Amino acid sequence: MLRFSTAGESHGESLVALVSGLPAGVPVDQTFLDHELWRRQQGYGRGGRMRIEKDTAHILSGVRHGKTIGSPIAMTLANRDWKNWEEILPVESGDPEKHKAVASPRPGHADLAGALKYNFPDARYILERASARESAARVACGAIAKMLLRSLGIEVASHVTCVGTAELSREVTFAEIAALAQREEVLLACVDPESEARMKAEVDIALRTGDTIGGVFEVVVHSLPPGVGTHVNWDERLDGLLAQAVMSLQAVKAVELGRGVTAARTAGSKVHDAIAYEGTGEGFTKFSREANNAGGLEGGISNGEDLVVRGYLKPISTLRRPLASVSFETREVTKAAYERSDVCVVPAAGVAAEAMVALTVARCVIEKFGGDSLHELERNYKGYCEQIKSF
Ligand code: EPS
């Protein structure tokens, strides 16, 4: 089974990523990996920290001569900011005078619930792990999953469909979304310049007023055959796995599959995607759909259409003009703590969500097609594709 985990704190020495369960023989492209990490660092509305960091993944194990060898892949991503925190957050007991307390919890952050739960006198250690810095390690794991999917012709991409109240105003193609990954300036990762200008204006207002802003990203998986995931057990359904994977990202408060939200307010005759048998032969089967409101998922199984997963991001909870809070020490009403932060991270969250979706789909692909080597997995995959083509 494909598994991954991460370790590391925002201002610790390094992030750590561990991926296991990949077949041997998957080509690993370090340039692609680092480009994915670069993409996550970009976006209009990012804060000062991203000018300090330059994320790269240092692969320690599981890859030899440019290919996976079947054993766990361990990676480290150095935090450049560590040099400013070595004395504040040492592994050893260090000098308590140098401790930098997060003295009043930020509404919306894990600060208060975490400090209560772990019995910490302030929220420093909670912030350190709850921080979205952790998502860099997920992106490193996700890049490896994407390399496996790419070997099978399956692609994963994301774009931003909304920032604050500014929404993407037109339909877009997968090719347009995929092309965003090659942009030199990510800006707001929106394919439509007019919509992107409106999104930028929303970020500018937040920047000016000491506020923060959320939005919506959409991840699309292209060329995934029907039959990945299953309806038979609740915890094997691909829709449920995707929802959990994306919901687990920092600041995500809702996940939508296909037109899930508007479907609840629309008649069934207008929601479900009528089936025809007139495909051009280019698809996985000759069955075709007039629309993709289901977002490529029916009954927890991929149906051959593009998989569409949307994540709704709340505004970052660290505000330059902080909300009311209470001092951990005195219990008196005060302002919530403020530390340098971002104003808008919707494009970055989209990249992190691509990683989570890629890891989830790769896990189900490996479960379905098995194989200890990519060669074996590809053979099983091709055999299945032939089977459904002649269904
Ligand atoms: C974050 C606070 C900021 C963000 C950070 C998430 O970091 P710092 O406190 O060092 O300025 O930049 O995100 C990242 C470091 C990242 O790599 O995405 C927080 O408190 O959640």
XYZ file of C-alpha atoms and ligand atoms in Angstrom:
412
model
C 0.000 0.000 0.000
C 1.240 3.515 -0.795
C 1.810 5.399 2.444
C 3.449 8.657 3.292
C 4.151 10.704 6.355
C 5.876 13.946 7.233
C 7.753 15.351 10.215
C 9.174 18.747 11.029
C 8.266 22.099 12.516
C 7.947 25.407 10.696
C 11.069 26.906 12.284
C 12.925 23.660 12.975
C 16.013 22.519 11.140
C 14.277 20.592 8.420
C 11.093 19.013 7.139
C 11.158 15.259 6.607
C 9.073 13.262 4.109
C 8.747 9.493 3.855
C 6.959 7.635 1.051
C 6.708 3.862 0.862
C 4.846 1.338 -1.243
C 5.873 2.542 -4.705
C 6.903 -0.080 -7.256
C 10.526 -0.257 -8.380
C 11.520 1.362 -11.665
C 9.608 4.665 -11.512
C 11.812 7.394 -13.047
C 12.502 10.139 -10.486
C 13.085 13.601 -11.904
C 14.746 15.884 -9.346
C 14.151 18.981 -11.498
C 10.426 18.244 -11.602
C 10.381 17.610 -7.851
C 12.042 20.936 -7.071
C 9.819 22.758 -9.564
C 6.764 21.449 -7.709
C 8.243 22.792 -4.463
C 8.939 26.130 -6.154
C 5.344 26.332 -7.387
C 4.046 25.879 -3.837
C 6.155 28.792 -2.666
C 4.694 31.197 -5.223
C 1.539 33.271 -5.515
C 0.447 36.846 -5.056
C -0.139 37.497 -1.361
C 2.647 35.309 0.008
C 4.527 36.770 2.992
C 8.178 37.440 3.872
C 9.023 33.846 4.772
C 8.968 32.790 1.143
C 11.777 35.233 0.415
C 13.916 33.321 2.923
C 13.142 29.772 1.815
C 14.210 28.051 -1.385
C 12.729 24.590 -1.048
C 14.504 21.595 -2.534
C 14.110 17.929 -1.638
C 17.234 16.043 -0.635
C 16.581 12.365 -1.403
C 18.295 10.059 1.067
C 16.951 6.639 0.173
C 14.725 4.559 -2.081
C 16.030 6.016 -5.370
C 19.170 4.799 -7.158
C 20.425 5.700 -10.638
C 17.380 7.896 -11.195
C 14.688 5.299 -10.442
C 12.767 4.027 -7.421
C 13.994 0.676 -6.100
C 10.872 -0.323 -4.161
C 12.197 0.636 -0.738
C 10.931 3.616 1.294
C 11.898 7.023 -0.072
C 13.169 9.404 2.607
C 13.621 13.109 1.850
C 14.635 16.186 3.819
C 13.756 19.787 3.009
C 15.971 22.245 4.866
C 14.395 25.293 6.528
C 16.679 28.200 5.692
C 14.974 30.199 8.459
C 16.394 27.711 11.010
C 19.533 29.794 11.381
C 17.338 32.526 12.927
C 15.643 30.068 15.291
C 18.440 27.785 16.465
C 18.630 29.465 19.871
C 14.893 30.064 20.169
C 13.817 26.498 19.410
C 16.758 24.219 20.225
C 16.310 20.477 20.537
C 18.243 20.653 23.833
C 16.835 22.549 26.820
C 18.632 25.734 25.738
C 18.138 29.138 27.366
C 14.513 29.664 28.530
C 15.070 33.438 28.258
C 15.297 33.059 24.483
C 11.941 31.278 24.182
C 9.546 33.182 21.913
C 6.087 32.597 23.340
C 2.937 32.856 21.237
C 1.267 34.633 24.139
C -2.357 34.957 22.976
C -4.072 32.412 20.724
C -5.169 33.430 17.230
C -8.857 32.827 16.481
C -9.045 30.317 13.625
C -5.604 28.802 14.309
C -4.905 25.578 16.224
C -3.324 27.715 19.003
C -5.916 27.499 21.783
C -7.280 23.990 21.238
C -3.720 22.690 20.796
C -2.305 24.393 23.914
C -5.193 23.032 25.996
C -4.810 19.556 24.553
C -1.023 19.266 24.944
C -0.875 21.249 28.195
C 1.540 23.876 26.882
C 1.750 27.275 28.622
C 1.612 29.064 25.243
C 0.945 28.169 21.592
C 4.523 28.137 20.236
C 4.830 24.373 19.733
C 1.292 24.177 18.316
C 1.987 26.858 15.697
C 5.220 25.147 14.752
C 3.533 21.950 13.620
C 0.119 23.316 12.589
C 1.814 25.737 10.168
C 1.264 25.176 6.458
C 5.024 24.924 6.128
C 4.368 21.191 6.573
C 2.613 21.098 3.226
C 6.021 21.471 1.499
C 6.842 17.918 2.627
C 3.500 16.718 1.251
C 4.326 18.312 -2.094
C 7.632 16.402 -2.174
C 5.737 13.126 -1.561
C 3.077 14.112 -4.098
C 5.713 14.810 -6.762
C 6.860 11.187 -6.467
C 3.240 10.005 -6.781
C 2.831 12.219 -9.867
C 5.880 10.580 -11.456
C 4.234 7.172 -11.078
C 0.934 8.470 -12.497
C 2.770 10.158 -15.368
C 4.284 6.791 -16.344
C 0.683 5.654 -16.949
C -0.328 8.863 -18.761
C -2.380 10.180 -15.804
C -1.950 13.920 -15.164
C -2.786 16.107 -12.165
C -3.071 19.918 -12.274
C -4.739 22.744 -10.358
C -5.966 26.290 -10.785
C -7.646 28.958 -8.696
C -11.351 29.550 -9.327
C -12.055 32.152 -6.657
C -10.255 34.604 -4.372
C -12.539 36.342 -1.907
C -15.572 37.334 -3.969
C -13.679 37.392 -7.307
C -14.617 34.300 -9.309
C -13.257 32.769 -12.491
C -15.773 33.885 -15.093
C -15.506 31.209 -17.799
C -15.153 27.485 -18.475
C -11.582 26.269 -18.886
C -9.945 23.254 -20.512
C -7.557 20.810 -18.875
C -4.781 21.958 -21.229
C -5.161 25.539 -19.962
C -4.988 24.389 -16.335
C -1.970 22.141 -16.961
C -0.122 24.992 -18.727
C -0.204 27.058 -15.499
C 2.503 24.830 -14.010
C 4.964 26.267 -16.562
C 4.239 29.903 -15.743
C 7.243 31.934 -14.689
C 5.088 34.177 -12.533
C 2.370 32.226 -10.763
C 0.384 35.290 -9.615
C -3.009 33.832 -8.673
C -2.834 30.699 -10.829
C -5.963 31.678 -12.730
C -6.182 30.891 -16.442
C -8.255 33.958 -17.287
C -6.362 37.305 -17.083
C -9.505 39.392 -16.494
C -10.642 37.175 -13.595
C -7.089 37.100 -12.240
C -6.958 40.919 -12.185
C -10.147 40.961 -10.077
C -8.625 38.330 -7.747
C -5.473 40.436 -7.401
C -7.573 43.467 -6.471
C -9.141 41.432 -3.634
C -5.674 40.529 -2.308
C -4.635 44.189 -2.548
C -7.559 45.216 -0.348
C -6.581 42.599 2.255
C -2.949 43.755 2.092
C -3.979 47.379 2.566
C -6.345 46.747 5.444
C -4.202 44.303 7.450
C -6.652 41.531 6.660
C -6.382 38.114 4.961
C -8.391 36.422 2.245
C -9.383 32.886 1.266
C -10.735 31.339 -1.905
C -11.261 28.185 -3.910
C -8.809 25.988 -5.833
C -9.693 23.159 -8.169
C -7.582 20.058 -8.761
C -8.214 18.074 -11.940
C -6.973 14.556 -12.705
C -6.885 13.877 -16.434
C -6.766 10.506 -18.253
C -7.722 8.381 -15.267
C -9.489 5.217 -16.456
C -12.897 4.214 -15.113
C -12.747 1.722 -12.251
C -10.296 3.260 -9.780
C -11.716 3.220 -6.233
C -14.685 1.096 -5.245
C -18.271 1.267 -3.990
C -17.971 -1.889 -1.875
C -16.629 -0.517 1.407
C -17.047 2.981 2.840
C -13.366 3.417 3.555
C -12.263 2.373 0.066
C -14.440 4.836 -1.836
C -12.283 7.200 -3.878
C -14.627 10.147 -3.190
C -14.252 9.700 0.567
C -10.482 9.264 0.343
C -10.119 12.415 -1.761
C -12.312 14.441 0.571
C -10.239 13.431 3.579
C -6.943 14.012 1.788
C -7.838 17.554 0.699
C -9.698 18.452 3.898
C -6.565 17.595 5.883
C -4.690 20.512 4.316
C -4.155 23.561 6.495
C -6.965 26.162 6.178
C -9.242 23.983 3.999
C -12.780 24.134 5.410
C -14.819 22.420 2.684
C -14.216 20.003 -0.177
C -16.447 19.644 -3.212
C -16.411 16.894 -5.847
C -17.663 17.920 -9.257
C -20.722 20.173 -8.977
C -21.477 18.767 -5.519
C -22.570 22.032 -3.906
C -24.916 23.325 -6.594
C -26.210 19.788 -7.258
C -27.957 19.910 -3.891
C -30.132 22.749 -5.192
C -30.755 21.422 -8.710
C -33.177 18.827 -10.137
C -31.768 15.351 -10.813
C -32.536 15.655 -14.521
C -30.106 18.582 -14.725
C -27.439 17.147 -12.412
C -26.692 13.667 -13.717
C -24.491 13.264 -16.757
C -26.424 11.500 -19.524
C -24.637 8.491 -21.051
C -24.101 7.922 -24.769
C -22.253 5.265 -26.750
C -20.654 7.289 -29.438
C -17.149 7.905 -28.213
C -14.511 8.659 -30.806
C -12.486 5.662 -29.679
C -9.872 7.989 -28.161
C -11.244 7.570 -24.653
C -10.894 4.535 -22.415
C -14.243 3.176 -23.723
C -16.882 4.181 -26.277
C -19.209 5.318 -23.503
C -19.322 9.099 -23.324
C -20.925 11.863 -21.258
C -22.541 15.124 -22.242
C -21.323 16.827 -19.058
C -19.166 16.099 -16.047
C -21.187 17.371 -13.106
C -20.208 14.235 -11.188
C -16.563 15.320 -11.299
C -15.452 11.952 -12.650
C -16.784 10.012 -9.650
C -19.881 7.852 -9.370
C -20.403 5.521 -6.405
C -16.893 6.218 -5.161
C -15.419 4.873 -8.430
C -13.711 6.887 -11.175
C -15.884 6.921 -14.297
C -13.289 7.929 -16.904
C -14.156 11.639 -16.976
C -11.798 14.220 -15.457
C -11.707 13.972 -11.671
C -12.613 17.398 -10.254
C -11.881 18.184 -6.598
C -12.412 21.664 -5.208
C -11.054 22.951 -1.905
C -12.491 25.955 -0.065
C -9.875 27.825 1.891
C -10.652 30.046 4.846
C -8.632 33.263 5.100
C -5.297 32.810 6.938
C -5.889 33.204 10.664
C -2.846 35.369 11.423
C -4.078 38.949 11.001
C -1.903 42.056 10.940
C -4.825 43.809 12.626
C -5.552 41.032 15.109
C -8.913 40.018 16.560
C -9.606 39.952 20.281
C -8.088 37.129 22.275
C -6.964 36.384 25.816
C -3.442 36.338 27.227
C -2.345 32.822 28.187
C -0.454 34.263 31.146
C -2.792 36.879 32.638
C -6.155 35.698 31.187
C -6.819 39.333 30.352
C -8.432 40.346 27.111
C -5.831 41.401 24.580
C -5.128 41.192 20.844
C -4.324 37.850 19.194
C -0.613 37.227 18.555
C 0.808 38.464 15.266
C 3.853 37.052 13.552
C 4.894 37.667 9.971
C 2.432 35.763 7.790
C 0.846 35.405 4.371
C -2.212 37.328 3.169
C -3.443 34.894 0.496
C -2.259 31.317 -0.121
C -4.924 29.933 -2.455
C -2.516 29.080 -5.348
C -0.054 27.420 -2.919
C -2.860 25.405 -1.329
C -3.857 24.271 -4.827
C -0.352 22.880 -5.397
C -0.444 21.117 -2.010
C -3.862 19.706 -2.908
C -2.500 18.404 -6.225
C 0.002 16.446 -4.124
C -2.709 15.063 -1.844
C -4.904 14.101 -4.797
C -1.945 12.528 -6.643
C -1.016 10.479 -3.564
C -4.621 9.339 -3.105
C -5.124 8.377 -6.742
C -1.699 6.689 -6.874
C -2.599 4.662 -3.789
C -5.811 3.401 -5.441
C -4.021 2.774 -8.742
C -1.376 0.685 -6.944
C -4.093 -1.200 -5.038
C -5.960 -1.996 -8.251
C -3.075 -2.824 -10.556
C -0.489 -4.065 -8.052
C 3.005 -5.084 -9.058
C 6.397 -4.775 -7.414
C 7.939 -3.167 -10.487
C 6.601 -0.447 -12.763
C 6.941 -2.966 -15.601
C 4.525 -5.348 -13.858
C 2.114 -2.557 -12.918
C 2.112 -1.197 -16.493
C 1.362 -4.660 -17.872
C -1.617 -5.025 -15.531
C -2.750 -1.486 -16.346
C -2.576 -2.028 -20.117
C -4.382 -5.364 -19.800
C -7.211 -3.699 -17.898
C -7.422 -0.826 -20.396
C -7.762 -3.367 -23.225
C -10.433 -5.205 -21.228
C -12.636 -2.117 -20.768
C -12.034 -0.975 -24.355
C -13.581 -4.216 -25.625
C -16.320 -4.292 -22.920
C 2.484 30.094 8.672
C 3.186 31.300 8.876
C 4.181 31.789 7.927
C 3.927 31.182 6.569
C 3.907 29.678 6.769
C 2.644 29.302 7.452
O 5.491 31.408 8.286
P 6.403 32.339 9.192
O 5.725 32.395 10.526
O 7.749 31.693 9.276
O 6.457 33.670 8.504
O 4.812 31.630 5.598
O 4.003 29.008 5.566
C 5.212 28.522 5.217
C 6.325 28.733 5.902
C 5.180 27.731 3.989
O 6.239 27.204 3.599
O 4.096 27.614 3.405
C 1.553 29.583 9.685
O 1.599 30.052 10.826
O 0.739 28.699 9.373
